[in-house]
CSV table of C-alpha atoms and ligand atoms in Angstrom, one decimal:
chain,number,residue,atom,x,y,z
A,1,MET,CA,0.6,-3.5,11.6
A,2,SER,CA,1.4,0.1,10.5
A,3,LYS,CA,5.2,-0.6,10.7
A,4,PHE,CA,5.3,-3.9,8.9
A,5,SER,CA,2.1,-5.0,7.1
A,6,PRO,CA,-1.7,-4.8,7.7
A,7,THR,CA,-2.1,-8.5,6.8
A,8,THR,CA,0.9,-10.7,7.9
A,9,PHE,CA,4.3,-10.0,9.5
A,10,ARG,CA,7.1,-11.7,11.3
A,11,THR,CA,8.3,-10.7,14.7
A,12,SER,CA,9.7,-12.1,17.9
A,13,LEU,CA,7.3,-12.8,20.9
A,14,MET,CA,8.0,-14.8,24.0
A,15,LEU,CA,11.5,-15.6,22.7
A,16,GLU,CA,10.0,-17.2,19.6
A,17,ASP,CA,9.9,-16.3,15.9
A,18,VAL,CA,6.2,-15.6,15.3
A,19,ALA,CA,4.1,-14.9,12.2
A,20,VAL,CA,1.3,-12.4,13.2
A,21,LEU,CA,-1.8,-12.8,11.1
A,22,CYS,CA,-4.0,-9.7,11.1
A,23,GLY,CA,-7.5,-8.7,10.2
A,24,ALA,CA,-10.7,-10.7,9.9
A,25,GLN,CA,-9.0,-13.0,7.3
A,26,GLY,CA,-6.1,-13.7,9.8
A,27,ASN,CA,-8.5,-14.3,12.7
A,28,LYS,CA,-10.7,-16.7,10.6
A,29,PHE,CA,-7.7,-18.6,9.2
A,30,LEU,CA,-6.1,-19.2,12.7
A,31,LEU,CA,-9.3,-19.8,14.6
A,32,SER,CA,-11.0,-22.1,12.1
A,33,ASN,CA,-8.0,-24.3,11.0
A,34,GLU,CA,-7.5,-26.0,14.3
A,35,ASN,CA,-6.0,-29.4,13.9
A,36,LYS,CA,-6.0,-29.0,10.1
A,37,LEU,CA,-3.1,-26.6,9.7
A,38,VAL,CA,-2.5,-25.2,13.2
A,39,GLN,CA,-2.9,-26.2,16.9
A,40,VAL,CA,-3.1,-24.3,20.1
A,41,TRP,CA,0.4,-23.4,21.4
A,42,TRP,CA,1.3,-22.0,24.8
A,43,PRO,CA,4.7,-20.6,25.7
A,44,ALA,CA,7.1,-22.9,27.5
A,45,SER,CA,6.6,-21.0,30.7
A,46,VAL,CA,3.1,-22.4,31.0
A,47,ASP,CA,4.2,-26.0,31.4
A,48,LYS,CA,6.8,-24.9,33.9
A,49,ILE,CA,4.2,-23.2,36.0
A,50,PHE,CA,1.9,-26.3,35.7
A,51,PRO,CA,4.6,-28.9,36.1
A,52,SER,CA,2.5,-32.0,35.7
A,53,THR,CA,4.9,-34.7,34.3
A,54,ASN,CA,2.6,-36.3,31.8
A,55,LYS,CA,0.3,-33.5,31.1
A,56,THR,CA,0.5,-30.0,29.7
A,57,TYR,CA,-1.7,-26.9,30.4
A,58,LYS,CA,-2.9,-27.4,26.8
A,59,THR,CA,-4.2,-31.0,27.5
A,60,GLU,CA,-5.7,-29.8,30.7
A,61,THR,CA,-7.7,-27.1,29.1
A,62,ASN,CA,-8.7,-29.5,26.3
A,63,LYS,CA,-10.0,-32.0,28.8
A,64,MET,CA,-11.7,-29.1,30.8
A,65,ARG,CA,-13.3,-28.0,27.6
A,66,LYS,CA,-14.9,-31.4,27.1
A,67,MET,CA,-16.3,-31.5,30.7
A,68,LEU,CA,-17.3,-27.8,30.9
A,69,PRO,CA,-20.4,-27.9,28.7
A,70,ASN,CA,-22.4,-29.8,31.3
A,71,PHE,CA,-21.7,-27.0,33.8
A,72,ILE,CA,-21.8,-23.9,31.8
A,73,LYS,CA,-24.3,-24.7,29.1
A,74,PRO,CA,-27.3,-22.3,29.1
A,75,GLU,CA,-29.6,-24.7,30.9
A,76,ALA,CA,-27.2,-25.2,33.7
A,77,LEU,CA,-26.4,-21.5,33.9
A,78,GLN,CA,-30.0,-20.6,34.4
A,79,ARG,CA,-29.9,-22.0,37.9
A,80,TYR,CA,-26.7,-20.0,38.7
A,81,VAL,CA,-28.3,-16.6,38.1
A,82,PRO,CA,-30.0,-16.3,41.6
A,83,ILE,CA,-26.7,-17.5,43.2
A,84,MET,CA,-24.8,-14.9,41.2
A,85,ASP,CA,-27.3,-12.3,42.4
A,86,VAL,CA,-26.7,-13.3,46.1
A,87,VAL,CA,-22.9,-13.3,45.8
A,88,THR,CA,-23.0,-10.0,43.9
A,89,GLN,CA,-25.2,-8.3,46.6
A,90,GLN,CA,-22.9,-9.6,49.3
A,91,HIS,CA,-19.9,-8.2,47.4
A,92,PHE,CA,-21.4,-4.7,47.2
A,93,ALA,CA,-22.5,-4.8,50.8
A,94,ASN,CA,-19.0,-5.8,52.0
A,95,GLY,CA,-16.8,-4.0,49.5
A,96,TRP,CA,-18.6,-0.8,48.4
A,97,ASP,CA,-21.4,0.2,50.7
A,98,GLY,CA,-20.5,2.9,53.2
A,99,LYS,CA,-17.3,3.9,51.4
A,100,GLU,CA,-16.5,7.2,49.8
A,101,GLU,CA,-13.6,6.0,47.7
A,102,VAL,CA,-12.7,2.5,46.4
A,103,VAL,CA,-10.0,1.0,44.2
A,104,THR,CA,-12.1,-0.6,41.4
A,105,TYR,CA,-9.6,-3.3,40.3
A,106,GLU,CA,-9.2,-4.7,43.8
A,107,LEU,CA,-12.9,-5.0,44.2
A,108,THR,CA,-13.6,-6.5,40.8
A,109,ARG,CA,-10.9,-9.0,41.6
A,110,ASN,CA,-12.7,-10.0,44.8
A,111,PHE,CA,-16.0,-10.1,43.0
A,112,ALA,CA,-15.0,-12.3,40.0
A,113,PHE,CA,-12.9,-14.6,42.2
A,114,SER,CA,-15.4,-15.2,45.0
A,115,LEU,CA,-18.1,-15.9,42.4
A,116,ALA,CA,-15.9,-18.4,40.6
A,117,CYS,CA,-15.1,-20.1,44.0
A,118,LYS,CA,-18.8,-20.2,44.8
A,119,ILE,CA,-20.0,-21.6,41.5
A,120,PHE,CA,-17.2,-24.0,40.7
A,121,VAL,CA,-16.1,-25.3,44.1
A,122,SER,CA,-18.9,-24.0,46.5
A,123,ILE,CA,-16.6,-21.9,48.6
A,124,ASP,CA,-18.8,-19.5,50.6
A,125,ASP,CA,-16.2,-18.2,52.9
A,126,LEU,CA,-15.2,-14.8,51.6
A,127,GLU,CA,-12.0,-14.7,53.7
A,128,LEU,CA,-10.9,-18.0,52.2
A,129,ALA,CA,-11.7,-16.8,48.7
A,130,ARG,CA,-9.6,-13.6,49.3
A,131,TYR,CA,-6.7,-15.6,50.7
A,132,LEU,CA,-6.7,-17.8,47.6
A,133,SER,CA,-7.1,-15.0,45.1
A,134,VAL,CA,-3.7,-13.3,45.9
A,135,PRO,CA,-1.5,-16.1,44.3
A,136,PHE,CA,-3.7,-16.2,41.2
A,137,LYS,CA,-2.4,-12.8,40.3
A,138,ASN,CA,1.1,-14.1,40.3
A,139,ILE,CA,0.3,-17.2,38.2
A,140,VAL,CA,-1.3,-15.2,35.5
A,141,ALA,CA,1.6,-12.7,35.4
A,142,GLY,CA,4.1,-15.7,35.4
A,143,ILE,CA,2.5,-17.5,32.5
A,144,ILE,CA,3.2,-14.7,30.1
A,145,SER,CA,6.6,-13.8,31.4
A,146,ILE,CA,10.2,-14.4,30.2
A,147,PRO,CA,11.0,-17.9,31.7
A,148,ILE,CA,13.9,-16.9,34.0
A,149,ASP,CA,13.7,-19.0,37.1
A,150,LEU,CA,15.4,-16.7,39.6
A,151,PRO,CA,14.2,-15.4,43.0
A,152,GLY,CA,12.0,-12.3,42.5
A,153,THR,CA,11.3,-12.8,38.8
A,154,PRO,CA,7.6,-12.9,37.8
A,155,PHE,CA,8.3,-16.4,36.5
A,156,ARG,CA,9.5,-17.8,39.8
A,157,ARG,CA,6.6,-16.0,41.6
A,158,GLY,CA,4.3,-17.8,39.2
A,159,ILE,CA,5.8,-21.2,39.9
A,160,ASN,CA,5.6,-20.7,43.7
A,161,ALA,CA,2.1,-19.5,43.5
A,162,SER,CA,1.0,-22.5,41.4
A,163,ASN,CA,2.7,-24.9,43.9
A,164,PHE,CA,1.0,-23.2,46.8
A,165,LEU,CA,-2.5,-23.2,45.2
A,166,ARG,CA,-2.2,-26.9,44.1
A,167,LYS,CA,-1.6,-27.8,47.7
A,168,GLU,CA,-4.5,-25.8,49.0
A,169,LEU,CA,-6.7,-27.2,46.3
A,170,VAL,CA,-5.7,-30.8,47.1
A,171,ALA,CA,-6.7,-30.1,50.7
A,172,ILE,CA,-10.1,-28.8,49.4
A,173,VAL,CA,-10.5,-32.0,47.3
A,174,LYS,CA,-9.8,-34.2,50.4
A,175,LYS,CA,-12.3,-32.3,52.5
A,176,ARG,CA,-15.0,-32.6,49.8
A,177,LYS,CA,-14.4,-36.4,49.5
A,178,ILE,CA,-15.2,-36.6,53.2
A,179,ASP,CA,-18.2,-34.4,52.9
A,180,LEU,CA,-19.5,-36.5,50.0
A,181,ASP,CA,-19.1,-39.7,52.1
A,182,GLU,CA,-20.9,-38.1,55.0
A,183,GLY,CA,-23.7,-36.8,52.8
A,184,LYS,CA,-22.7,-33.1,53.6
A,185,ALA,CA,-22.1,-32.5,49.9
A,186,THR,CA,-24.0,-33.7,46.8
A,187,PRO,CA,-22.6,-35.3,43.7
A,188,THR,CA,-24.2,-32.7,41.4
A,189,GLN,CA,-23.5,-29.6,43.5
A,190,ASP,CA,-20.6,-28.3,41.4
A,191,ILE,CA,-17.7,-29.2,39.1
A,192,LEU,CA,-15.6,-30.3,42.1
A,193,SER,CA,-18.0,-33.0,43.1
A,194,HIS,CA,-18.3,-34.0,39.4
A,195,LEU,CA,-14.5,-34.3,39.0
A,196,ILE,CA,-14.2,-36.4,42.3
A,197,LEU,CA,-16.8,-38.8,41.2
A,198,PHE,CA,-15.7,-39.0,37.5
A,199,ARG,CA,-14.3,-42.3,36.3
A,200,ASP,CA,-12.3,-42.6,33.1
A,201,LYS,CA,-12.9,-45.3,30.5
A,202,ASN,CA,-11.0,-47.9,32.6
A,203,GLY,CA,-13.2,-47.1,35.6
A,204,MET,CA,-10.5,-45.3,37.5
A,205,PHE,CA,-11.1,-42.1,39.5
A,206,LEU,CA,-8.9,-39.1,38.9
A,207,GLU,CA,-5.9,-38.5,41.2
A,208,GLU,CA,-6.4,-35.7,43.7
A,209,HIS,CA,-3.6,-33.6,42.2
A,210,ASP,CA,-5.2,-34.1,38.8
A,211,ILE,CA,-8.4,-32.7,40.0
A,212,ALA,CA,-6.6,-29.8,41.7
A,213,ASP,CA,-4.9,-29.0,38.3
A,214,LYS,CA,-8.2,-29.0,36.5
A,215,ILE,CA,-9.8,-26.7,39.1
A,216,LEU,CA,-6.8,-24.4,38.9
A,217,ALA,CA,-7.0,-24.1,35.1
A,218,LEU,CA,-10.7,-23.4,35.4
A,219,LEU,CA,-10.4,-20.8,38.1
A,220,ILE,CA,-7.7,-19.0,36.1
A,221,GLY,CA,-9.8,-19.0,32.8
A,222,GLY,CA,-12.9,-18.3,34.8
A,223,HIS,CA,-12.1,-15.1,36.7
A,224,ASP,CA,-9.2,-13.1,35.4
A,225,THR,CA,-10.9,-12.0,32.3
A,226,ALA,CA,-14.0,-10.8,34.2
A,227,ILE,CA,-11.9,-8.7,36.6
A,228,SER,CA,-10.6,-6.7,33.7
A,229,THR,CA,-14.0,-6.4,31.9
A,230,THR,CA,-16.0,-5.3,34.9
A,231,ALA,CA,-13.3,-2.8,35.9
A,232,PHE,CA,-13.3,-1.2,32.4
A,233,ILE,CA,-17.1,-1.0,32.5
A,234,VAL,CA,-16.7,1.1,35.6
A,235,LYS,CA,-14.2,3.3,33.8
A,236,TYR,CA,-16.3,3.9,30.7
A,237,LEU,CA,-19.5,4.5,32.7
A,238,ALA,CA,-17.6,7.1,34.7
A,239,GLU,CA,-16.4,8.9,31.6
A,240,LEU,CA,-19.7,8.7,29.6
A,241,PRO,CA,-22.7,10.0,31.5
A,242,GLU,CA,-25.2,9.4,28.6
A,243,ILE,CA,-24.1,5.7,28.4
A,244,TYR,CA,-24.4,5.5,32.2
A,245,ASN,CA,-27.9,6.9,32.0
A,246,GLY,CA,-28.9,4.3,29.3
A,247,VAL,CA,-27.7,1.4,31.5
A,248,TYR,CA,-29.3,2.9,34.6
A,249,GLU,CA,-32.7,3.3,33.0
A,250,GLU,CA,-32.6,-0.2,31.7
A,251,GLN,CA,-31.6,-1.7,35.0
A,252,MET,CA,-34.1,0.4,37.0
A,253,GLU,CA,-36.9,-0.8,34.7
A,254,ILE,CA,-35.9,-4.4,35.6
A,255,ALA,CA,-35.5,-3.6,39.3
A,256,LYS,CA,-39.0,-2.0,39.4
A,257,SER,CA,-40.5,-5.1,37.9
A,258,LYS,CA,-39.3,-7.3,40.9
A,259,ALA,CA,-40.9,-7.8,44.2
A,260,PRO,CA,-38.8,-6.6,47.2
A,261,GLY,CA,-36.0,-9.1,47.9
A,262,GLU,CA,-36.8,-11.2,44.7
A,263,LEU,CA,-33.7,-12.4,43.1
A,264,LEU,CA,-32.7,-11.9,39.4
A,265,LYS,CA,-33.7,-14.7,37.0
A,266,TRP,CA,-32.4,-15.7,33.6
A,267,GLU,CA,-35.4,-13.9,32.0
A,268,ASP,CA,-34.4,-10.7,33.6
A,269,LEU,CA,-30.9,-10.9,32.1
A,270,SER,CA,-32.3,-11.5,28.7
A,271,LYS,CA,-34.0,-8.0,29.0
A,272,MET,CA,-30.6,-6.3,29.6
A,273,LYS,CA,-30.0,-5.8,25.9
A,274,TYR,CA,-28.6,-2.3,26.1
A,275,SER,CA,-26.3,-3.1,29.0
A,276,TRP,CA,-24.9,-6.1,27.1
A,277,LYS,CA,-24.2,-3.9,24.1
A,278,VAL,CA,-22.3,-1.5,26.4
A,279,ALA,CA,-20.3,-4.5,27.8
A,280,CYS,CA,-19.5,-5.7,24.2
A,281,GLU,CA,-18.2,-2.2,23.3
A,282,VAL,CA,-16.0,-2.4,26.4
A,283,LEU,CA,-14.8,-5.9,25.3
A,284,ARG,CA,-14.1,-4.4,21.8
A,285,LEU,CA,-12.1,-1.5,23.1
A,286,VAL,CA,-10.2,-3.4,25.9
A,287,PRO,CA,-10.3,-7.1,25.1
A,288,PRO,CA,-9.0,-9.0,28.2
A,289,VAL,CA,-7.4,-11.6,26.0
A,290,GLN,CA,-5.4,-9.6,23.5
A,291,GLY,CA,-4.7,-12.6,21.3
A,292,THR,CA,-3.3,-16.1,21.6
A,293,PHE,CA,-0.8,-18.4,19.8
A,294,ARG,CA,-1.1,-21.3,17.4
A,295,GLU,CA,1.6,-23.6,16.0
A,296,ALA,CA,1.8,-24.7,12.4
A,297,ILE,CA,1.4,-28.5,12.2
A,298,SER,CA,2.4,-28.7,8.5
A,299,ASP,CA,4.0,-26.4,5.9
A,300,PHE,CA,1.4,-24.2,4.3
A,301,MET,CA,1.1,-21.0,2.3
A,302,TYR,CA,-0.8,-18.0,3.7
A,303,ASN,CA,-1.4,-14.9,1.5
A,304,GLY,CA,1.6,-15.7,-0.6
A,305,ASP,CA,3.9,-16.3,2.4
A,306,SER,CA,5.2,-19.7,3.2
A,307,ILE,CA,4.8,-20.8,6.9
A,308,PRO,CA,7.0,-23.8,7.8
A,309,LYS,CA,5.8,-26.5,10.1
A,310,GLY,CA,6.6,-25.7,13.8
A,311,TRP,CA,6.4,-21.9,13.3
A,312,LYS,CA,4.4,-20.1,15.9
A,313,LEU,CA,1.5,-17.9,14.8
A,314,TYR,CA,-0.4,-15.2,16.7
A,315,TRP,CA,-3.9,-13.6,16.2
A,316,SER,CA,-4.8,-10.4,17.9
A,317,ALA,CA,-8.2,-9.1,18.7
A,318,ASN,CA,-7.0,-5.5,18.3
A,319,SER,CA,-6.1,-6.1,14.7
A,320,THR,CA,-9.8,-6.0,13.9
A,321,HIS,CA,-11.3,-4.3,17.0
A,322,LYS,CA,-9.3,-1.1,16.4
A,323,ASN,CA,-9.5,-1.2,12.6
A,324,HIS,CA,-11.6,1.6,11.0
A,325,GLU,CA,-12.4,-0.8,8.1
A,326,PHE,CA,-14.6,-2.8,10.5
A,327,PHE,CA,-15.4,-0.3,13.2
A,328,PRO,CA,-15.6,3.3,11.9
A,329,GLU,CA,-14.0,5.8,14.3
A,330,PRO,CA,-12.6,2.8,16.3
A,331,GLU,CA,-11.7,4.9,19.4
A,332,LYS,CA,-15.3,6.1,19.8
A,333,PHE,CA,-17.4,4.3,22.4
A,334,ASP,CA,-20.5,3.4,20.5
A,335,PRO,CA,-22.7,0.5,21.7
A,336,SER,CA,-25.0,0.9,18.6
A,337,ARG,CA,-22.3,-1.1,16.7
A,338,PHE,CA,-23.9,-4.2,18.2
A,339,GLU,CA,-27.4,-3.5,16.9
A,340,GLY,CA,-29.0,-5.6,14.2
A,341,ASN,CA,-26.6,-8.2,12.8
A,342,GLY,CA,-23.7,-6.6,14.7
A,343,PRO,CA,-20.1,-6.7,13.5
A,344,ALA,CA,-19.0,-8.9,10.5
A,345,PRO,CA,-17.8,-12.4,11.2
A,346,TYR,CA,-14.3,-12.7,12.8
A,347,THR,CA,-14.1,-9.0,13.4
A,348,PHE,CA,-15.4,-9.0,17.0
A,349,VAL,CA,-13.4,-11.8,18.7
A,350,PRO,CA,-13.1,-11.1,22.5
A,351,PHE,CA,-14.0,-14.7,23.1
A,352,GLY,CA,-12.0,-16.1,20.2
A,353,GLY,CA,-13.8,-18.3,17.6
A,354,GLY,CA,-13.9,-21.7,16.0
A,355,PRO,CA,-13.3,-24.9,18.0
A,356,HIS,CA,-11.6,-23.1,20.8
A,357,LEU,CA,-14.3,-20.4,21.2
A,358,CYS,CA,-14.4,-19.6,24.9
A,359,PRO,CA,-16.7,-22.1,26.6
A,360,GLY,CA,-17.2,-19.6,29.5
A,361,LYS,CA,-18.7,-17.0,27.2
A,362,GLU,CA,-22.3,-17.3,28.5
A,363,TYR,CA,-21.1,-17.6,32.1
A,364,ALA,CA,-19.2,-14.4,31.6
A,365,ARG,CA,-22.2,-12.6,30.1
A,366,LEU,CA,-24.3,-13.5,33.1
A,367,GLU,CA,-21.8,-12.4,35.7
A,368,ILE,CA,-21.0,-9.1,33.9
A,369,LEU,CA,-24.7,-8.2,33.6
A,370,VAL,CA,-25.5,-9.1,37.3
A,371,PHE,CA,-22.5,-6.9,38.3
A,372,MET,CA,-23.8,-4.0,36.1
A,373,HIS,CA,-27.3,-4.3,37.6
A,374,HIS,CA,-26.1,-3.9,41.2
A,375,LEU,CA,-23.5,-1.3,40.3
A,376,VAL,CA,-25.7,1.2,38.6
A,377,ARG,CA,-28.7,0.6,41.0
A,378,ARG,CA,-26.5,1.6,43.9
A,379,PHE,CA,-24.1,4.2,42.7
A,380,LYS,CA,-22.9,7.0,40.5
A,381,TRP,CA,-19.1,7.5,40.6
A,382,GLU,CA,-16.3,9.6,39.2
A,383,LYS,CA,-12.7,8.8,38.6
A,384,VAL,CA,-10.0,10.0,41.0
A,385,ILE,CA,-7.2,10.0,38.4
A,386,PRO,CA,-8.4,11.6,35.2
A,387,ASP,CA,-5.9,10.1,32.7
A,388,GLU,CA,-4.9,6.8,34.4
A,389,HIS,CA,-2.6,4.7,32.2
A,390,ILE,CA,-3.5,1.2,31.2
A,391,VAL,CA,-0.9,-1.5,31.7
A,392,PHE,CA,-0.9,-5.1,30.4
A,393,ASN,CA,0.1,-7.9,32.8
A,394,PRO,CA,-1.1,-9.7,30.6
A,395,MET,CA,-4.7,-8.6,31.1
A,396,PRO,CA,-5.3,-4.9,30.6
A,397,SER,CA,-5.7,-3.1,33.9
A,398,PRO,CA,-5.7,0.6,35.0
A,399,ALA,CA,-2.1,1.3,36.3
A,400,LYS,CA,-3.4,2.4,39.8
A,401,GLY,CA,-6.3,0.1,39.9
A,402,LEU,CA,-8.9,2.8,39.0
A,403,PRO,CA,-9.7,4.6,42.2
A,404,ILE,CA,-13.2,6.1,42.1
A,405,ARG,CA,-15.3,8.4,44.4
A,406,ILE,CA,-18.7,6.8,44.8
A,407,TYR,CA,-22.1,8.4,45.5
A,408,PRO,CA,-24.9,6.2,46.6
A,409,HIS,CA,-28.3,6.9,45.0
A,410,LYS,CA,-30.7,8.5,47.4
A,411,ILE,CA,-33.6,6.1,47.8
B,501,LIG,C1,-14.9,-11.7,29.8
B,501,LIG,C2,-14.6,-13.0,30.0
B,501,LIG,C3,-13.8,-13.9,29.1
B,501,LIG,C4,-13.1,-13.6,28.0
B,501,LIG,C5,-12.9,-12.3,27.3
B,501,LIG,C6,-12.5,-14.9,27.5
B,501,LIG,C7,-11.7,-15.0,26.4
B,501,LIG,C8,-11.3,-16.3,25.9
B,501,LIG,C9,-10.6,-16.5,24.7
B,501,LIG,C10,-10.3,-15.3,23.7
B,501,LIG,C11,-10.4,-17.8,24.5
B,501,LIG,C12,-9.8,-18.5,23.3
B,501,LIG,C13,-8.3,-18.7,23.3
B,501,LIG,C14,-7.8,-19.3,22.1
B,501,LIG,O1,-8.5,-19.4,21.1
B,501,LIG,O2,-6.6,-19.6,22.1
B,501,LIG,C15,-10.9,-18.5,25.7
B,501,LIG,C16,-10.7,-19.8,26.0
B,501,LIG,C17,-11.1,-20.4,27.2
B,501,LIG,N1,-11.9,-19.8,28.2
B,501,LIG,FE1,-12.5,-17.9,28.2
B,501,LIG,N2,-12.9,-15.9,28.4
B,501,LIG,C18,-13.7,-15.4,29.4
B,501,LIG,C19,-14.3,-16.0,30.4
B,501,LIG,C20,-14.2,-17.4,30.7
B,501,LIG,C21,-14.9,-18.0,31.8
B,501,LIG,C22,-15.8,-17.4,32.7
B,501,LIG,C23,-14.4,-19.4,31.7
B,501,LIG,C24,-14.8,-20.5,32.6
B,501,LIG,C25,-16.0,-20.6,33.2
B,501,LIG,C26,-13.5,-19.5,30.6
B,501,LIG,C27,-12.9,-20.6,30.3
B,501,LIG,C28,-12.1,-20.8,29.1
B,501,LIG,C29,-11.4,-22.0,28.8
B,501,LIG,C30,-11.4,-23.4,29.6
B,501,LIG,C31,-10.8,-21.8,27.5
B,501,LIG,C32,-10.0,-22.8,26.7
B,501,LIG,C33,-10.9,-23.3,25.6
B,501,LIG,C34,-10.1,-24.2,24.6
B,501,LIG,O3,-8.9,-24.0,24.5
B,501,LIG,O4,-10.8,-24.9,23.9
B,501,LIG,N3,-13.4,-18.2,30.0
B,501,LIG,N4,-11.4,-17.5,26.5
């Protein structure tokens, strides 16, 4: 923006000519003109990593979007809160308790993935979840890579990982079908059962590999972003003791209101107002999704520039999140920005906006808050590497995974 223009400029991204639209106006334009002037566009690498012949990643996510509301609407989510609590407690017991030093990013990866496995496909087995989580890293890195299909390239690793996971997921689908027949699984227990029993308008069931593809898309969207967010929460709470104290006090207040062993409920999470402002400030400073692409579906003018049909366009969360016009002293960590009415429309966009607004936003809020609750209740911590770099692959992550020294609270 400072080199070319604060509003619109042309550049090359993912081997394409791209018009980058900046600021709240650019975000609003791209996010609210879906199917009028623009449509979602994914780089060619995406369809090669998900090589369904008659489908694309885009159509898969569109279909997922239509099915998701039943599973991740607020009413449905309420019953997930106690399950999230149990999975999170297990995660801390297995990954953090008794350790002096941990690598945050590895742990937040285990956490977000085992939770997604539990909620979406009822996988309880932590070992199985860990085994499946490794190839996901390669898929995500492969999607946003230069599509050179040679051994050792991130792109080839992404394709291999996707093939491997689709096979594993097909096996999980087959097993669930048997469990449903034998009454060991229920039709409403999770999205996997729903997809298996779903009939299209011609009364046909989905093919097994089709179900596997949908679950794959959901698991990717549903956990990678949370790994990054929870890891950066750990980073900022280590750096900012007064913010840590605010979160700690709020969470202890809630903890004290519970009977021993009583699990968190939806109402408890609605009391975590300060903690959520802290999480929002983390999402502002380090948005997991930096921005996404659109494609022009007709010729149009934008801000005096002509955009021809077929051109790719890009919106970036950072063009507003780090802009002092909307967030004074943008590098300062200040959760009070989210008080009252909060940021102006289309300036705080970690979950996008318009018709493609992230359908997992509420799920993400719950998992992040449950994580923060158990994190601060159990520990204080300090960073091992004072100025660790942040790398983007494509989610932001600390270069060395954010190793921290942890100090359990004395009870
Ligand atoms: C901190 C967590 C999350 C962040 C920051 C995030 C961010 C985003 C963003 C920015 C988009 C819009 C992309 C666009 O407009 O091109 C999006 C879409 C999407 N997200 Fe999330 N997301 C998160 C968690 C989740 C979770 C937990 C799920 C699933 C349970 C999920 C599922 C999806 C799906 C399926 C889409 C595609 C929607 C569509 O194209 O209509 N996300 N997400």
